[in-house]
Coordinates of N, CA and C in Angstrom, one line a residue:
R14 N 0.1 -19.3 14.5 CA 0.4 -18.3 12.8 C -1.1 -19.0 12.2
I15 N -1.7 -18.2 12.1 CA -2.8 -18.7 11.0 C -3.0 -17.9 10.0
E16 N -3.4 -18.4 8.9 CA -3.7 -17.8 7.4 C -4.7 -18.4 6.4
G17 N -4.8 -17.4 5.7 CA -6.7 -17.9 5.0 C -6.6 -16.6 3.2
G18 N -7.4 -17.3 2.8 CA -7.4 -16.4 1.4 C -7.4 -17.4 0.4
L19 N -7.4 -16.2 -0.9 CA -7.3 -17.1 -2.3 C -6.7 -18.0 -2.6
R20 N -5.6 -17.8 -2.0 CA -4.1 -18.2 -2.0 C -4.2 -19.7 -1.7
T21 N -4.4 -19.5 -0.3 CA -4.5 -20.8 0.3 C -5.4 -22.4 -0.6
K22 N -6.6 -21.4 -1.6 CA -7.0 -22.7 -2.3 C -6.7 -22.8 -3.6
G23 N -5.8 -22.4 -3.4 CA -4.6 -22.6 -5.1 C -4.8 -21.4 -6.1
Y24 N -5.7 -20.3 -5.8 CA -5.7 -19.4 -6.9 C -4.9 -18.0 -6.7
F25 N -4.2 -17.6 -8.0 CA -2.5 -16.6 -7.7 C -3.5 -15.9 -9.2
K26 N -3.2 -14.7 -8.8 CA -3.9 -13.6 -9.5 C -2.3 -13.3 -10.3
R27 N -2.5 -12.8 -11.8 CA -1.2 -12.1 -12.4 C -1.5 -11.2 -13.3
S28 N -0.9 -10.4 -13.9 CA -0.6 -9.4 -15.0 C -1.1 -10.4 -16.0
Y29 N -1.6 -9.7 -16.8 CA -2.7 -10.0 -18.2 C -2.7 -9.4 -19.0
N30 N -2.4 -9.6 -20.6 CA -3.4 -9.0 -21.6 C -3.1 -7.1 -21.7
G31 N -1.8 -6.9 -21.0 CA -1.1 -5.5 -20.6 C -2.1 -5.4 -19.4
K32 N -2.6 -5.9 -18.5 CA -3.3 -5.2 -17.6 C -2.5 -5.4 -16.4
A33 N -1.9 -4.5 -16.0 CA -1.0 -4.9 -14.5 C -1.5 -5.6 -13.5
L34 N -1.1 -6.3 -12.6 CA -1.5 -6.4 -11.1 C -1.5 -5.9 -10.4
I35 N -1.7 -5.0 -9.4 CA -1.6 -4.5 -8.4 C -1.8 -5.1 -7.3
S36 N -0.7 -4.9 -6.7 CA -0.5 -5.4 -5.4 C -0.9 -4.3 -4.1
I37 N -2.3 -4.8 -3.2 CA -3.0 -3.8 -1.8 C -1.6 -4.5 -0.5
I38 N -1.7 -4.1 -0.1 CA -1.2 -4.4 1.7 C -1.8 -3.6 2.8
T39 N -2.4 -4.5 3.3 CA -2.2 -3.7 4.9 C -2.2 -4.8 6.1
V40 N -1.3 -3.7 6.6 CA -0.6 -4.2 7.9 C -1.6 -3.6 9.7
V41 N -1.9 -4.8 10.0 CA -2.7 -4.3 11.2 C -2.5 -5.0 12.4
L42 N -2.4 -4.4 13.6 CA -2.7 -5.1 14.5 C -3.8 -4.7 15.4
N43 N -5.1 -5.4 16.2 CA -5.8 -4.8 17.1 C -6.3 -3.2 15.7
G44 N -6.8 -4.0 15.2 CA -7.2 -3.0 14.4 C -8.8 -2.5 14.1
E45 N -9.9 -3.7 14.5 CA -11.5 -3.8 14.7 C -12.3 -2.5 14.2
D46 N -11.5 -1.2 14.5 CA -12.1 -0.3 14.8 C -12.1 0.2 13.3
H47 N -11.3 -0.2 12.3 CA -11.8 0.6 10.7 C -11.4 -0.3 9.6
L48 N -10.9 -1.5 10.5 CA -10.4 -2.6 9.4 C -11.5 -2.9 8.4
E49 N -12.6 -3.4 8.2 CA -13.4 -3.5 7.8 C -13.4 -2.2 6.3
E50 N -14.1 -0.9 6.6 CA -14.0 0.3 5.9 C -12.6 -0.1 5.0
T51 N -11.6 -0.5 5.5 CA -9.9 -0.5 4.4 C -10.4 -1.4 4.1
I52 N -10.8 -2.4 4.7 CA -11.0 -4.1 3.2 C -11.8 -3.3 2.4
L53 N -13.3 -2.9 2.3 CA -14.3 -2.4 1.7 C -13.3 -1.8 0.6
S54 N -12.5 -0.8 0.5 CA -12.5 0.1 -0.3 C -11.2 -0.5 -1.2
V55 N -10.9 -1.7 -0.6 CA -9.6 -2.7 -1.6 C -10.5 -3.3 -2.4
I56 N -11.3 -4.5 -1.7 CA -12.5 -5.2 -3.1 C -13.3 -4.7 -3.5
N57 N -13.7 -3.4 -3.3 CA -15.0 -2.2 -4.4 C -14.0 -1.4 -5.9
Q58 N -12.7 -2.1 -5.3 CA -12.3 -1.2 -6.3 C -12.5 -1.3 -8.2
T59 N -12.4 -0.5 -8.9 CA -13.3 -0.5 -9.9 C -12.2 -0.9 -11.3
Y60 N -11.4 -0.7 -10.5 CA -10.0 -2.0 -11.0 C -10.1 -3.3 -10.9
D61 N -9.7 -4.4 -12.4 CA -10.2 -5.3 -11.7 C -9.3 -6.2 -11.8
N62 N -8.0 -6.0 -11.3 CA -6.8 -6.4 -11.5 C -6.2 -6.2 -10.2
V63 N -6.6 -6.2 -9.0 CA -6.0 -6.4 -8.0 C -6.1 -7.6 -6.6
E64 N -4.9 -7.6 -6.3 CA -4.4 -8.6 -5.6 C -4.7 -7.5 -3.9
Y65 N -5.1 -8.6 -3.1 CA -5.0 -7.6 -1.7 C -4.6 -8.9 -0.3
I66 N -3.4 -8.1 0.1 CA -2.6 -8.9 1.5 C -3.1 -8.3 2.3
I67 N -3.1 -9.1 3.6 CA -3.4 -8.8 4.6 C -2.3 -9.4 5.6
I68 N -1.4 -8.5 6.4 CA -0.7 -9.1 7.5 C -1.2 -8.7 9.1
D69 N -1.5 -9.4 9.9 CA -2.0 -9.2 11.2 C -0.5 -9.5 11.9
G70 N -0.8 -9.0 12.7 CA 0.6 -9.3 14.1 C 0.3 -9.5 15.0
G71 N -0.9 -10.1 15.0 CA -1.5 -11.4 16.5 C -2.6 -10.2 16.6
S72 N -3.2 -10.3 16.1 CA -4.5 -9.1 17.1 C -5.2 -9.8 18.3
T73 N -5.5 -9.3 19.2 CA -6.4 -10.1 20.1 C -7.8 -9.5 19.9
D74 N -7.9 -8.8 19.8 CA -9.8 -7.9 19.9 C -10.4 -8.7 18.4
G75 N -11.1 -8.4 17.9 CA -12.2 -8.8 16.6 C -12.0 -8.5 15.3
T76 N -9.9 -8.4 15.2 CA -9.7 -8.2 13.6 C -9.7 -9.4 12.7
L77 N -9.0 -10.8 13.2 CA -9.3 -11.9 12.3 C -10.9 -11.8 12.2
D78 N -11.7 -11.8 12.9 CA -13.0 -12.5 12.7 C -13.3 -11.2 11.8
I79 N -13.1 -10.2 11.3 CA -13.1 -9.5 10.1 C -12.6 -9.8 8.5
I80 N -11.2 -9.8 9.1 CA -10.5 -10.4 8.4 C -11.2 -12.0 7.7
K81 N -11.7 -12.8 8.8 CA -12.2 -13.8 8.1 C -13.5 -13.8 7.4
R82 N -14.1 -12.6 7.7 CA -15.5 -12.2 7.3 C -15.3 -12.6 5.8
Y83 N -14.4 -11.9 4.8 CA -14.3 -10.9 3.9 C -12.4 -12.4 2.9
T84 N -12.5 -13.5 3.5 CA -11.8 -14.5 3.3 C -11.5 -14.7 2.3
D85 N -12.6 -14.7 1.1 CA -13.0 -15.4 -0.5 C -12.9 -14.3 -1.1
K86 N -12.5 -12.8 -0.1 CA -12.7 -11.7 -1.6 C -10.5 -11.5 -1.6
I87 N -10.1 -11.7 0.0 CA -8.7 -11.1 0.1 C -7.5 -12.1 -0.7
D88 N -6.8 -12.5 -1.3 CA -5.9 -13.2 -1.4 C -5.5 -13.7 -1.1
Y89 N -4.5 -13.5 0.3 CA -3.6 -13.9 1.1 C -3.9 -12.8 3.0
W90 N -3.8 -13.4 3.6 CA -3.9 -13.2 4.8 C -3.1 -14.0 5.9
I91 N -2.4 -13.7 7.1 CA -1.8 -13.9 7.7 C -1.7 -13.0 8.6
S92 N -1.9 -14.3 10.4 CA -1.6 -14.0 11.4 C -0.4 -14.4 12.3
E93 N 0.6 -13.5 12.7 CA 1.4 -14.4 13.4 C 2.7 -13.1 14.6
K94 N 3.1 -13.1 15.0 CA 3.5 -11.9 15.3 C 4.9 -11.5 14.6
D95 N 5.9 -10.3 14.6 CA 6.6 -9.6 13.7 C 7.5 -8.2 14.5
R96 N 7.6 -7.8 13.9 CA 8.7 -7.1 15.0 C 8.9 -5.5 13.9
G97 N 7.0 -5.4 13.9 CA 6.6 -4.2 13.3 C 6.4 -4.3 11.9
I98 N 6.0 -2.7 11.8 CA 4.8 -2.1 10.5 C 5.6 -2.8 9.9
Y99 N 7.5 -2.3 9.2 CA 8.2 -2.2 8.3 C 8.4 -4.2 8.2
D100 N 8.6 -4.5 9.5 CA 9.2 -7.0 8.9 C 7.6 -7.2 8.7
A101 N 6.5 -6.3 8.5 CA 5.4 -7.1 8.2 C 5.3 -6.4 6.6
W102 N 5.9 -5.4 6.2 CA 5.7 -4.8 5.0 C 6.8 -5.8 4.1
N103 N 7.9 -5.7 4.6 CA 8.4 -6.7 4.2 C 8.4 -8.5 3.6
K104 N 7.4 -8.5 4.8 CA 7.1 -10.1 4.5 C 6.5 -10.2 3.6
A105 N 5.6 -8.9 3.2 CA 4.5 -8.9 2.4 C 5.0 -8.8 1.2
I106 N 5.8 -7.8 0.9 CA 6.2 -7.8 -0.3 C 7.3 -8.7 -1.0
Q107 N 7.8 -9.5 0.1 CA 8.5 -10.9 -0.7 C 7.0 -11.8 -1.4
I108 N 6.1 -11.8 -1.1 CA 5.5 -12.8 -1.3 C 4.0 -12.1 -2.4
S109 N 4.5 -10.8 -2.3 CA 3.6 -10.4 -3.5 C 3.7 -10.4 -5.1
C110 N 2.6 -10.9 -5.7 CA 2.8 -10.8 -7.2 C 3.0 -10.0 -8.6
G111 N 2.5 -8.8 -7.6 CA 2.0 -7.1 -8.7 C 3.1 -6.5 -8.8
Q112 N 3.1 -6.5 -9.9 CA 4.2 -5.1 -10.6 C 4.1 -3.5 -9.8
W113 N 2.8 -3.6 -9.1 CA 3.3 -2.5 -8.7 C 2.8 -2.4 -6.7
I114 N 3.3 -2.2 -5.9 CA 2.6 -2.2 -4.8 C 2.7 -0.9 -4.1
G115 N 0.7 -1.4 -3.4 CA 0.4 0.0 -2.6 C 0.2 -0.5 -0.8
F116 N 0.4 0.6 0.0 CA 0.8 0.3 1.1 C -0.4 1.1 2.0
L117 N -1.8 0.2 1.8 CA -2.9 1.0 2.5 C -2.8 1.0 4.7
G118 N -2.7 1.4 5.1 CA -3.0 1.1 6.3 C -4.5 0.8 7.0
S119 N -4.5 0.2 7.9 CA -5.6 -0.5 8.6 C -6.9 0.5 8.9
D120 N -6.8 2.2 9.3 CA -7.8 3.0 9.3 C -7.0 4.1 8.4
D121 N -6.8 3.6 7.2 CA -7.2 4.2 5.6 C -7.8 3.3 4.8
F122 N -8.7 4.2 3.6 CA -8.7 3.8 2.9 C -9.5 4.6 1.9
Y123 N -9.3 3.7 -0.1 CA -9.0 4.3 -1.3 C -10.4 5.0 -1.6
E124 N -10.3 5.7 -2.2 CA -11.1 6.6 -3.4 C -12.0 4.9 -4.3
L125 N -12.9 4.8 -4.4 CA -13.5 3.7 -5.4 C -12.7 3.6 -6.5
N126 N -12.5 4.8 -7.5 CA -11.7 4.4 -8.4 C -10.4 4.7 -8.4
A127 N -9.6 4.5 -7.0 CA -8.0 5.1 -6.9 C -7.4 4.6 -7.4
V128 N -7.1 3.3 -7.9 CA -6.4 2.4 -8.3 C -6.8 2.3 -10.1
Q129 N -7.6 2.6 -10.4 CA -8.3 3.1 -11.9 C -7.2 4.2 -12.6
I130 N -7.2 5.1 -11.3 CA -6.8 6.0 -11.5 C -5.0 6.4 -11.9
Y131 N -4.6 5.3 -10.7 CA -3.1 5.3 -10.6 C -2.5 4.6 -11.9
V132 N -3.5 3.4 -12.6 CA -3.0 2.8 -13.6 C -3.0 3.7 -14.8
E133 N -4.5 4.7 -15.0 CA -4.1 5.3 -16.3 C -3.2 6.3 -16.3
S134 N -2.8 7.0 -15.3 CA -1.6 8.1 -15.0 C 0.0 7.1 -15.1
I135 N 0.2 6.1 -14.4 CA 0.7 6.0 -15.0 C 1.5 5.6 -16.6
N136 N 0.0 4.9 -16.7 CA 0.6 4.4 -18.9 C 0.9 6.1 -19.5
L137 N 0.7 7.2 -18.9 CA 1.3 8.3 -19.4 C 2.4 8.8 -18.7
Y138 N 3.1 8.1 -18.5 CA 4.6 8.3 -18.1 C 5.1 7.8 -19.3
S139 N 6.4 7.6 -19.8 CA 7.3 6.7 -20.1 C 8.3 5.7 -19.5
E140 N 8.7 6.7 -18.6 CA 9.4 5.9 -16.9 C 8.9 6.4 -15.5
V141 N 8.5 5.2 -14.8 CA 8.3 5.8 -13.3 C 8.1 4.9 -13.0
E142 N 8.6 4.9 -11.2 CA 9.4 3.6 -10.6 C 8.6 4.1 -9.0
F143 N 7.8 5.1 -9.0 CA 7.2 5.7 -7.9 C 6.1 6.5 -8.2
I144 N 4.7 6.7 -7.8 CA 3.4 7.6 -8.4 C 3.1 7.6 -6.9
S145 N 2.8 9.0 -6.9 CA 1.9 9.9 -5.7 C 0.7 10.5 -6.0
S146 N 0.2 10.2 -4.9 CA -1.1 11.6 -5.0 C -1.1 12.4 -3.5
Q147 N -2.4 12.9 -3.7 CA -2.9 13.8 -2.5 C -4.0 12.5 -1.9
S148 N -3.8 12.7 -0.4 CA -4.9 12.4 0.8 C -5.7 13.2 1.6
Y149 N -6.6 12.9 2.2 CA -7.0 13.5 3.3 C -6.7 12.8 4.3
F150 N -6.3 13.9 5.3 CA -6.2 13.5 7.1 C -7.5 13.9 8.0
C151 N -8.1 12.9 7.9 CA -9.7 13.1 9.1 C -9.4 13.1 10.5
T152 N -10.7 13.0 10.4 CA -11.1 13.0 11.9 C -11.7 11.3 11.6
K153 N -12.5 10.3 13.3 CA -12.7 9.5 13.1 C -14.5 9.3 12.6
D154 N -14.7 10.8 12.4 CA -16.2 10.8 12.0 C -15.6 11.6 10.3
K155 N -14.7 11.4 9.9 CA -14.4 11.8 8.9 C -14.5 13.2 8.3
K156 N -14.1 14.0 9.0 CA -14.2 15.6 8.9 C -12.7 15.7 8.4
I157 N -12.3 16.6 7.3 CA -10.9 16.9 6.8 C -10.2 17.8 7.5
I158 N -9.3 17.4 8.0 CA -8.4 18.8 8.9 C -7.1 19.1 8.1
R159 N -6.8 18.3 6.5 CA -6.3 18.8 5.7 C -5.9 17.6 4.9
K160 N -5.4 18.6 3.6 CA -4.8 17.6 2.3 C -3.2 17.9 2.4
V161 N -2.6 16.7 2.2 CA -1.2 16.6 2.0 C -0.6 15.6 0.8
G162 N 0.1 15.7 0.7 CA 1.0 15.0 -0.9 C 0.7 16.4 -2.1
K163 N 2.1 16.1 -2.5 CA 2.7 17.2 -3.8 C 3.5 16.2 -4.1
A164 N 4.1 16.7 -5.8 CA 4.3 15.8 -6.2 C 6.3 16.1 -5.8
W165 N 6.4 15.1 -5.7 CA 7.7 14.5 -5.2 C 8.8 15.8 -6.6
N166 N 10.1 15.8 -6.1 CA 10.8 17.0 -6.3 C 12.2 16.6 -5.4
W167 N 13.6 16.1 -5.8 CA 14.4 16.0 -5.0 C 15.0 16.8 -4.0
K168 N 14.6 18.7 -4.3 CA 15.1 19.9 -3.2 C 14.6 19.6 -2.2
D169 N 13.2 19.6 -2.5 CA 12.0 19.6 -1.0 C 12.4 17.8 -0.6
F170 N 12.3 17.0 -0.9 CA 12.6 15.8 -0.4 C 13.1 15.1 0.0
S171 N 15.0 16.1 -0.2 CA 15.8 15.5 0.5 C 16.1 16.1 1.6
I172 N 14.9 17.3 2.1 CA 15.0 17.7 3.2 C 14.0 16.9 4.5
Y173 N 12.6 16.9 3.5 CA 11.5 16.2 4.6 C 10.7 15.3 3.5
M174 N 9.7 14.4 4.3 CA 8.6 13.6 3.4 C 8.0 14.2 2.7
N175 N 7.7 14.8 1.4 CA 6.8 15.8 0.5 C 5.8 15.1 -0.1
T176 N 6.0 13.7 0.2 CA 4.8 12.9 -0.1 C 4.0 12.0 0.7
A177 N 2.8 11.8 0.3 CA 2.0 10.8 0.9 C 2.4 9.5 1.2
H178 N 3.0 8.8 1.8 CA 3.1 7.2 1.3 C 1.4 6.4 1.3
V179 N 0.9 6.8 2.1 CA -0.2 5.9 2.1 C -1.1 6.1 0.6
G180 N -1.3 7.3 -0.2 CA -1.2 7.3 -1.1 C -0.2 7.2 -2.5
S181 N 0.1 6.0 -2.4 CA 1.2 5.9 -3.6 C 1.7 5.1 -3.7
L182 N 1.9 4.2 -5.0 CA 2.0 2.6 -5.5 C 4.0 2.8 -5.5
H183 N 4.6 1.6 -5.4 CA 5.3 1.6 -6.0 C 6.1 0.2 -7.1
H184 N 7.0 0.9 -7.8 CA 6.9 -0.8 -8.9 C 8.1 -1.9 -8.4
M185 N 7.9 -2.9 -8.5 CA 8.8 -4.1 -8.0 C 10.0 -3.3 -7.9
S186 N 10.2 -3.1 -8.8 CA 12.1 -3.6 -9.4 C 12.9 -1.6 -8.6
L187 N 11.6 -1.1 -7.8 CA 12.0 0.1 -6.6 C 12.4 -1.4 -5.8
F188 N 11.9 -2.1 -5.3 CA 12.8 -2.6 -4.2 C 14.0 -3.4 -4.4
E189 N 13.8 -4.1 -6.1 CA 14.3 -5.2 -6.1 C 16.0 -4.1 -6.6
N190 N 16.0 -2.9 -6.9 CA 17.4 -2.3 -7.1 C 17.7 -1.4 -5.9
Y191 N 16.5 -1.3 -4.8 CA 17.5 -0.7 -3.6 C 16.9 -0.9 -2.2
G192 N 16.8 -2.0 -2.4 CA 16.6 -3.3 -1.0 C 15.1 -2.7 -0.2
I193 N 14.6 -3.2 0.6 CA 13.2 -4.0 1.4 C 13.6 -2.9 2.7
Y194 N 12.2 -2.8 3.3 CA 12.4 -1.6 4.1 C 13.5 -2.1 5.5
D195 N 14.1 -1.0 6.2 CA 14.9 -1.1 6.9 C 14.2 -1.3 8.2
I196 N 13.8 -2.5 9.2 CA 13.9 -3.5 10.3 C 13.3 -1.7 11.8
H197 N 15.1 -1.6 12.1 CA 15.3 -1.1 12.7 C 14.9 0.2 13.1
F198 N 14.2 0.6 11.8 CA 13.0 2.2 12.2 C 12.1 2.0 12.9
R199 N 11.7 2.9 13.6 CA 10.2 3.0 14.3 C 9.3 3.6 13.4
V200 N 9.9 4.6 12.7 CA 9.2 5.5 12.4 C 9.6 6.4 10.2
C201 N 9.6 6.2 10.0 CA 10.3 6.6 8.3 C 11.1 5.9 8.1
G202 N 10.6 4.7 8.3 CA 11.1 3.6 7.5 C 11.0 4.0 5.8
D203 N 10.2 4.0 5.3 CA 9.4 4.6 4.1 C 10.0 5.8 3.5
Y204 N 10.2 6.8 4.2 CA 11.2 7.8 4.0 C 12.9 7.1 3.1
E205 N 13.1 6.4 4.3 CA 14.7 6.4 4.0 C 14.5 5.6 3.2
L206 N 13.8 4.4 2.3 CA 14.5 3.6 1.6 C 13.7 4.2 0.4
L207 N 12.5 5.3 -0.2 CA 13.4 5.9 -1.3 C 14.8 7.3 -1.0
L208 N 14.7 7.7 -0.1 CA 16.6 8.2 -0.3 C 17.1 7.5 -0.6
R209 N 17.0 6.4 -0.2 CA 18.3 5.5 -1.0 C 18.2 5.6 -2.7
A210 N 17.4 5.9 -3.5 CA 17.3 6.2 -4.7 C 17.8 7.6 -5.1
G211 N 17.4 8.6 -3.6 CA 18.0 9.7 -4.2 C 17.8 10.7 -5.5
N212 N 17.9 11.4 -6.2 CA 18.1 12.2 -7.1 C 17.2 11.7 -8.4
K213 N 17.6 10.5 -8.6 CA 17.3 9.2 -9.7 C 16.4 8.8 -9.3
L214 N 15.6 9.3 -8.2 CA 14.2 8.2 -8.5 C 13.5 9.0 -9.5
K215 N 12.8 7.8 -9.7 CA 11.9 7.9 -11.1 C 10.5 8.5 -10.3
A216 N 9.8 9.0 -10.6 CA 8.4 9.8 -9.6 C 7.8 10.5 -10.3
G217 N 6.4 9.9 -10.4 CA 4.9 10.3 -11.2 C 4.4 11.2 -9.9
F218 N 3.0 11.7 -10.2 CA 2.4 12.6 -9.5 C 1.1 12.6 -10.4
V219 N -0.1 12.1 -9.3 CA -1.8 11.9 -9.7 C -2.1 13.3 -8.1
N220 N -3.0 14.3 -9.2 CA -3.2 15.7 -8.6 C -4.5 15.6 -8.3
E221 N -4.3 14.7 -7.6 CA -5.8 14.1 -6.9 C -5.7 13.6 -5.7
V222 N -6.9 13.6 -4.9 CA -7.2 13.2 -3.3 C -7.7 11.2 -3.6
L223 N -6.7 10.8 -3.6 CA -6.9 9.5 -4.2 C -7.3 8.8 -3.0
C224 N -7.2 9.0 -1.6 CA -7.4 7.9 -0.2 C -7.0 8.9 1.2

């Protein structure tokens, strides 16, 4: 087990002066090819109250070298074996300090002002616990394949996952009310958690590509 980041030096972020802390979580295992761009897309966000947590599953390539390169910009990172992506997400949720949580894959990246747009959009709603946007699926050289993600609605969502999970934020109350991810799923655990809320899910939507 190896860990680092600002927290290990006693520096913890919080929400303040009406500015919500947004926690971004990246889970990675042997992701040296794209991880640096992922990290840069988070630490360079225009919104200035972002907490970044990286959970590494025990990489054996150059992933840890990349993480350590940015350790003074990452709030907390840890490298140890886990039971898969949902186990790693759960670990990160339990140590997150943000009011809102986003999950950014180790080969995904945000647009520069993504978090700022999310926050501004959240403020337009009287009550929301999940907000999603649109995302581009791209090739390795960033050639756009297609655009995914549309506004949540129960009729469609009860049949298939019609939101882009990477392009979304979850209020901490969502996990407090419905629990954390079921680690017995290999895939679709993100869909299953939102299904627990059913048609009671208080969802918002940003009609822009943010990741």
